[in-house]
Amino acid sequence: ENAEKVAAEFGIEHVANDWQELVQRDDVDLVSVVTPPATHLEITLAALAQGKAVLCEKPMAMTADEAKQMTEHAQQANVLALIDHELRFLSNRHAMRAMVHKGAIGKVRHCNYVFRSDYRAVLDRPWDWWSDEKMGGGTLGAIGSHAVDSFRWLLDAEVSEVSALLSTHIAERPDKSSGGMRRVTSD
């Protein structure tokens, strides 16, 4: 219903009811995977098997083994497959990268990434996949992946060590389906 409304607003001719229908279409060249991380492997492999290019939201996969499978399938299919690290395209990030590469701040010896947001701190925010560790929810995957990618890209170097403190600050969230509270399992 919402997809049909958006399609009408933007003049989109076809609305797919599920992703499997979408990856089968001959007139689709690229599949953008913007679903919960626990679904990325299945959707990406299906799209690659159909010869579709893939732009996958981060975190790419639930495990390193899943990411390896996705990478290998893309290479075997000789199809473009990318991770959506959108922060690389911000103008301030490009300015920082240029400063680092020109030596404007000297040799970088240590990096610290601080993320502050009240996005998940709202107490009455309903329970969703972000609240579920098994679906790939949580700050580590959503924000930690940005931190690691930012440092790798800014410095043209691999990260050698990571340290993080994670905790669940809101233990339960309202569950729309039951009307009760549901336990949060993600950080």
mmCIF file with all atom_site columns, N, CA and C in Angstrom, residues 6 18 41 46 50 54 57 92 94 111-112 116 130 133 157 159 174 177 180:
data_model
loop_
_atom_site.group_PDB
_atom_site.id
_atom_site.type_symbol
_atom_site.label_atom_id
_atom_site.label_alt_id
_atom_site.label_comp_id
_atom_site.label_asym_id
_atom_site.label_entity_id
_atom_site.label_seq_id
_atom_site.pdbx_PDB_ins_code
_atom_site.Cartn_x
_atom_site.Cartn_y
_atom_site.Cartn_z
_atom_site.occupancy
_atom_site.B_iso_or_equiv
_atom_site.pdbx_formal_charge
_atom_site.auth_seq_id
_atom_site.auth_comp_id
_atom_site.auth_asym_id
_atom_site.auth_atom_id
_atom_site.pdbx_PDB_model_num
ATOM 1  N N  . VAL A 1 6   ? 3.962  5.697   -2.951  1.00 0.00 ? 6   VAL A N  1
ATOM 2  C CA . VAL A 1 6   ? 5.233  6.315   -3.332  1.00 0.00 ? 6   VAL A CA 1
ATOM 3  C C  . VAL A 1 6   ? 5.446  6.199   -4.843  1.00 0.00 ? 6   VAL A C  1
ATOM 4  N N  . ASP A 1 18  ? 7.237  -8.399  -3.474  1.00 0.00 ? 18  ASP A N  1
ATOM 5  C CA . ASP A 1 18  ? 8.321  -8.986  -2.684  1.00 0.00 ? 18  ASP A CA 1
ATOM 6  C C  . ASP A 1 18  ? 9.625  -8.919  -3.474  1.00 0.00 ? 18  ASP A C  1
ATOM 7  N N  . LEU A 1 41  ? 22.236 -11.637 2.961   1.00 0.00 ? 41  LEU A N  1
ATOM 8  C CA . LEU A 1 41  ? 22.855 -12.760 2.245   1.00 0.00 ? 41  LEU A CA 1
ATOM 9  C C  . LEU A 1 41  ? 21.892 -13.344 1.220   1.00 0.00 ? 41  LEU A C  1
ATOM 10 N N  . ALA A 1 46  ? 20.615 -14.084 -4.425  1.00 0.00 ? 46  ALA A N  1
ATOM 11 C CA . ALA A 1 46  ? 19.567 -14.251 -5.440  1.00 0.00 ? 46  ALA A CA 1
ATOM 12 C C  . ALA A 1 46  ? 19.730 -13.220 -6.556  1.00 0.00 ? 46  ALA A C  1
ATOM 13 N N  . GLN A 1 50  ? 20.931 -13.825 -10.673 1.00 0.00 ? 50  GLN A N  1
ATOM 14 C CA . GLN A 1 50  ? 20.170 -13.325 -11.822 1.00 0.00 ? 50  GLN A CA 1
ATOM 15 C C  . GLN A 1 50  ? 20.973 -12.313 -12.646 1.00 0.00 ? 50  GLN A C  1
ATOM 16 N N  . VAL A 1 54  ? 24.568 -5.226  -7.401  1.00 0.00 ? 54  VAL A N  1
ATOM 17 C CA . VAL A 1 54  ? 24.019 -5.100  -6.048  1.00 0.00 ? 54  VAL A CA 1
ATOM 18 C C  . VAL A 1 54  ? 24.685 -3.948  -5.315  1.00 0.00 ? 54  VAL A C  1
ATOM 19 N N  . GLU A 1 57  ? 23.306 -2.330  1.689   1.00 0.00 ? 57  GLU A N  1
ATOM 20 C CA . GLU A 1 57  ? 23.447 -1.489  2.877   1.00 0.00 ? 57  GLU A CA 1
ATOM 21 C C  . GLU A 1 57  ? 24.408 -2.169  3.848   1.00 0.00 ? 57  GLU A C  1
ATOM 22 N N  . ASN A 1 92  ? 32.566 17.159  3.856   1.00 0.00 ? 92  ASN A N  1
ATOM 23 C CA . ASN A 1 92  ? 33.499 17.319  4.975   1.00 0.00 ? 92  ASN A CA 1
ATOM 24 C C  . ASN A 1 92  ? 34.449 16.126  5.089   1.00 0.00 ? 92  ASN A C  1
ATOM 25 N N  . HIS A 1 94  ? 35.580 14.416  2.511   1.00 0.00 ? 94  HIS A N  1
ATOM 26 C CA . HIS A 1 94  ? 36.570 14.615  1.442   1.00 0.00 ? 94  HIS A CA 1
ATOM 27 C C  . HIS A 1 94  ? 37.611 15.650  1.857   1.00 0.00 ? 94  HIS A C  1
ATOM 28 N N  . CYS A 1 111 ? 43.153 6.993   16.258  1.00 0.00 ? 111 CYS A N  1
ATOM 29 C CA . CYS A 1 111 ? 41.855 7.558   15.875  1.00 0.00 ? 111 CYS A CA 1
ATOM 30 C C  . CYS A 1 111 ? 40.816 7.200   16.924  1.00 0.00 ? 111 CYS A C  1
ATOM 31 N N  . ASN A 1 112 ? 39.950 8.121   17.189  1.00 0.00 ? 112 ASN A N  1
ATOM 32 C CA . ASN A 1 112 ? 38.860 7.908   18.131  1.00 0.00 ? 112 ASN A CA 1
ATOM 33 C C  . ASN A 1 112 ? 37.574 8.357   17.448  1.00 0.00 ? 112 ASN A C  1
ATOM 34 N N  . ARG A 1 116 ? 27.318 10.442  18.810  1.00 0.00 ? 116 ARG A N  1
ATOM 35 C CA . ARG A 1 116 ? 26.293 10.850  19.772  1.00 0.00 ? 116 ARG A CA 1
ATOM 36 C C  . ARG A 1 116 ? 24.997 11.090  19.013  1.00 0.00 ? 116 ARG A C  1
ATOM 37 N N  . TRP A 1 130 ? 15.710 -3.223  14.668  1.00 0.00 ? 130 TRP A N  1
ATOM 38 C CA . TRP A 1 130 ? 16.869 -2.585  15.298  1.00 0.00 ? 130 TRP A CA 1
ATOM 39 C C  . TRP A 1 130 ? 17.042 -3.057  16.740  1.00 0.00 ? 130 TRP A C  1
ATOM 40 N N  . GLU A 1 133 ? 19.039 -8.390  18.036  1.00 0.00 ? 133 GLU A N  1
ATOM 41 C CA . GLU A 1 133 ? 20.405 -8.764  17.658  1.00 0.00 ? 133 GLU A CA 1
ATOM 42 C C  . GLU A 1 133 ? 20.420 -9.804  16.536  1.00 0.00 ? 133 GLU A C  1
ATOM 43 N N  . ALA A 1 157 ? 44.449 2.947   5.025   1.00 0.00 ? 157 ALA A N  1
ATOM 44 C CA . ALA A 1 157 ? 45.163 1.979   5.862   1.00 0.00 ? 157 ALA A CA 1
ATOM 45 C C  . ALA A 1 157 ? 44.163 1.026   6.500   1.00 0.00 ? 157 ALA A C  1
ATOM 46 N N  . VAL A 1 159 ? 42.691 -1.026  9.700   1.00 0.00 ? 159 VAL A N  1
ATOM 47 C CA . VAL A 1 159 ? 42.565 -0.850  11.146  1.00 0.00 ? 159 VAL A CA 1
ATOM 48 C C  . VAL A 1 159 ? 43.262 -2.027  11.810  1.00 0.00 ? 159 VAL A C  1
ATOM 49 N N  . PRO A 1 174 ? 8.032  -0.803  23.396  1.00 0.00 ? 174 PRO A N  1
ATOM 50 C CA . PRO A 1 174 ? 6.637  -1.152  23.124  1.00 0.00 ? 174 PRO A CA 1
ATOM 51 C C  . PRO A 1 174 ? 6.518  -2.001  21.860  1.00 0.00 ? 174 PRO A C  1
ATOM 52 N N  . SER A 1 177 ? 2.430  -5.076  17.913  1.00 0.00 ? 177 SER A N  1
ATOM 53 C CA . SER A 1 177 ? 1.558  -6.218  17.631  1.00 0.00 ? 177 SER A CA 1
ATOM 54 C C  . SER A 1 177 ? 0.854  -6.752  18.874  1.00 0.00 ? 177 SER A C  1
ATOM 55 N N  . GLY A 1 180 ? 2.078  -4.940  24.401  1.00 0.00 ? 180 GLY A N  1
ATOM 56 C CA . GLY A 1 180 ? 2.909  -5.024  25.604  1.00 0.00 ? 180 GLY A CA 1
ATOM 57 C C  . GLY A 1 180 ? 4.321  -4.524  25.345  1.00 0.00 ? 180 GLY A C  1
#
